[in-house]
PDB file of C-alpha atoms in Angstrom:
ATOM      1  CA  MET A   1      15.756  -1.883  -2.799  1.00  0.00           C
ATOM      2  CA  SER A   2      13.407  -4.987  -1.696  1.00  0.00           C
ATOM      3  CA  THR A   3      12.447  -7.964  -3.156  1.00  0.00           C
ATOM      4  CA  GLN A   4       9.052  -7.944  -4.400  1.00  0.00           C
ATOM      5  CA  GLU A   5       8.365 -10.899  -2.330  1.00  0.00           C
ATOM      6  CA  GLU A   6       8.770  -8.489   0.288  1.00  0.00           C
ATOM      7  CA  GLN A   7       6.703  -5.694  -1.159  1.00  0.00           C
ATOM      8  CA  ARG A   8       3.698  -8.257  -1.485  1.00  0.00           C
ATOM      9  CA  GLU A   9       4.117  -9.455   2.415  1.00  0.00           C
ATOM     10  CA  VAL A  10       3.684  -5.607   3.544  1.00  0.00           C
ATOM     11  CA  LEU A  11       0.980  -5.179   1.059  1.00  0.00           C
ATOM     12  CA  GLN A  12      -0.733  -7.978   2.495  1.00  0.00           C
ATOM     13  CA  LYS A  13      -0.299  -6.202   6.122  1.00  0.00           C
ATOM     14  CA  VAL A  14      -1.810  -2.804   4.627  1.00  0.00           C
ATOM     15  CA  ALA A  15      -4.877  -4.862   3.339  1.00  0.00           C
ATOM     16  CA  ASP A  16      -5.231  -6.436   6.309  1.00  0.00           C
ATOM     17  CA  GLU A  17      -5.294  -3.567   8.499  1.00  0.00           C
ATOM     18  CA  LEU A  18      -7.336  -1.390   6.283  1.00  0.00           C
ATOM     19  CA  LEU A  19      -9.906  -4.039   5.964  1.00  0.00           C
ATOM     20  CA  ARG A  20      -9.981  -4.791   9.533  1.00  0.00           C
ATOM     21  CA  ARG A  21     -10.793  -0.764  10.158  1.00  0.00           C
ATOM     22  CA  HIS A  22     -13.446  -0.998   7.682  1.00  0.00           C
ATOM     23  CA  LEU A  23     -11.742   1.871   5.243  1.00  0.00           C
ATOM     24  CA  ALA A  24     -10.859  -0.574   1.977  1.00  0.00           C
ATOM     25  CA  THR A  25     -13.377   1.525  -0.044  1.00  0.00           C
ATOM     26  CA  PRO A  26     -11.787   4.737   0.561  1.00  0.00           C
ATOM     27  CA  ALA A  27      -7.983   3.387   0.079  1.00  0.00           C
ATOM     28  CA  ILE A  28      -9.525   1.835  -3.532  1.00  0.00           C
ATOM     29  CA  PHE A  29     -10.651   5.223  -4.544  1.00  0.00           C
ATOM     30  CA  MET A  30      -7.297   6.760  -3.556  1.00  0.00           C
ATOM     31  CA  LEU A  31      -5.198   4.441  -4.971  1.00  0.00           C
ATOM     32  CA  GLU A  32      -6.980   3.855  -8.564  1.00  0.00           C
ATOM     33  CA  SER A  33      -6.934   7.621  -8.616  1.00  0.00           C
ATOM     34  CA  VAL A  34      -3.199   7.955  -7.987  1.00  0.00           C
ATOM     35  CA  LYS A  35      -2.033   4.777 -10.029  1.00  0.00           C
ATOM     36  CA  PRO A  36      -1.464   7.262 -12.931  1.00  0.00           C
ATOM     37  CA  LEU A  37       0.968   8.971 -10.651  1.00  0.00           C
ATOM     38  CA  THR A  38       2.542   6.219  -8.500  1.00  0.00           C
ATOM     39  CA  PHE A  39       6.426   7.259  -8.742  1.00  0.00           C
ATOM     40  CA  ILE A  40       4.967  10.949  -7.184  1.00  0.00           C
ATOM     41  CA  ALA A  41       2.531   9.308  -4.944  1.00  0.00           C
ATOM     42  CA  SER A  42       5.394   6.945  -3.430  1.00  0.00           C
ATOM     43  CA  GLN A  43       7.474  10.496  -2.987  1.00  0.00           C
ATOM     44  CA  ALA A  44       4.407  12.117  -0.847  1.00  0.00           C
ATOM     45  CA  LEU A  45       4.255   9.306   1.217  1.00  0.00           C
ATOM     46  CA  VAL A  46       7.305  10.727   3.037  1.00  0.00           C
ATOM     47  CA  VAL A  47       5.611  13.405   4.224  1.00  0.00           C
ATOM     48  CA  PHE A  48       2.540  10.733   6.235  1.00  0.00           C
ATOM     49  CA  GLU A  49       5.630   8.214   7.461  1.00  0.00           C
ATOM     50  CA  PRO A  50       4.731   9.510  11.118  1.00  0.00           C
ATOM     51  CA  LEU A  51       1.092   8.423  10.420  1.00  0.00           C
ATOM     52  CA  LEU A  52       1.859   4.987   8.827  1.00  0.00           C
ATOM     53  CA  GLN A  53       3.968   4.076  11.651  1.00  0.00           C
ATOM     54  CA  ALA A  54       1.358   2.943  13.469  1.00  0.00           C
ATOM     55  CA  LEU A  55       0.288   0.307  10.990  1.00  0.00           C
ATOM     56  CA  LEU A  56       4.163  -0.043  10.043  1.00  0.00           C
ATOM     57  CA  SER A  57       7.851  -0.588  11.129  1.00  0.00           C
ATOM     58  CA  ILE A  58       9.946   1.534  10.258  1.00  0.00           C
ATOM     59  CA  ASN A  59      11.607  -1.138   7.627  1.00  0.00           C
ATOM     60  CA  GLN A  60       8.183  -2.347   6.752  1.00  0.00           C
ATOM     61  CA  TYR A  61       7.264   1.084   6.057  1.00  0.00           C
ATOM     62  CA  ARG A  62      10.455   1.840   3.585  1.00  0.00           C
ATOM     63  CA  VAL A  63       9.400  -1.707   1.791  1.00  0.00           C
ATOM     64  CA  PHE A  64       5.345   0.125   1.303  1.00  0.00           C
ATOM     65  CA  CYS A  65       6.649   2.877  -0.479  1.00  0.00           C
ATOM     66  CA  ASP A  66       9.100   0.872  -2.698  1.00  0.00           C
ATOM     67  CA  ALA A  67       6.578  -1.121  -3.424  1.00  0.00           C
ATOM     68  CA  ILE A  68       4.005   1.600  -4.374  1.00  0.00           C
ATOM     69  CA  GLU A  69       6.182   2.740  -7.004  1.00  0.00           C
ATOM     70  CA  ASN A  70       5.737  -0.065  -9.364  1.00  0.00           C
ATOM     71  CA  ARG A  71       1.833   0.052 -10.712  1.00  0.00           C
ATOM     72  CA  ASP A  72       1.667  -3.847 -10.968  1.00  0.00           C
ATOM     73  CA  ASN A  73       1.616  -3.710  -6.905  1.00  0.00           C
ATOM     74  CA  VAL A  74      -0.846  -1.159  -6.157  1.00  0.00           C
ATOM     75  CA  GLU A  75      -3.125  -3.091  -9.007  1.00  0.00           C
ATOM     76  CA  TRP A  76      -2.561  -5.563  -7.053  1.00  0.00           C
ATOM     77  CA  LEU A  77      -3.551  -4.031  -3.502  1.00  0.00           C
ATOM     78  CA  ILE A  78      -6.148  -3.133  -4.909  1.00  0.00           C
ATOM     79  CA  THR A  79      -7.343  -6.622  -6.197  1.00  0.00           C
ATOM     80  CA  GLN A  80      -6.668  -7.673  -2.822  1.00  0.00           C
ATOM     81  CA  LEU A  81      -8.565  -5.228  -1.116  1.00  0.00           C
ATOM     82  CA  GLU A  82     -12.229  -6.005  -3.699  1.00  0.00           C
ATOM     83  CA  GLN A  83     -11.397  -9.876  -3.339  1.00  0.00           C
ATOM     84  CA  GLU A  84     -11.755  -9.975   0.551  1.00  0.00           C
ATOM     85  CA  ARG A  85     -14.208  -6.909   0.883  1.00  0.00           C
ATOM     86  CA  SER A  86     -16.805  -9.053  -0.805  1.00  0.00           C
TER      87      SER A  86
END
């Protein structure tokens, strides 16, 4: 299990990449829609591992999966995307 500091670092990296690629709005929409199902969504991320490794290393991807299990982290990521998008 990863620490919250590690999780936030990886989430910030994901937020930065989404913003750089102008994908913040679709990401916010997706995150808001899966927020009630965060644990199930985190388990589904295993399927997308090969695609998301373009953004993250294997270790960072595993930390990201741990982070997404926690609704507070999902809300934090949404807030980061909203703040930086404005």
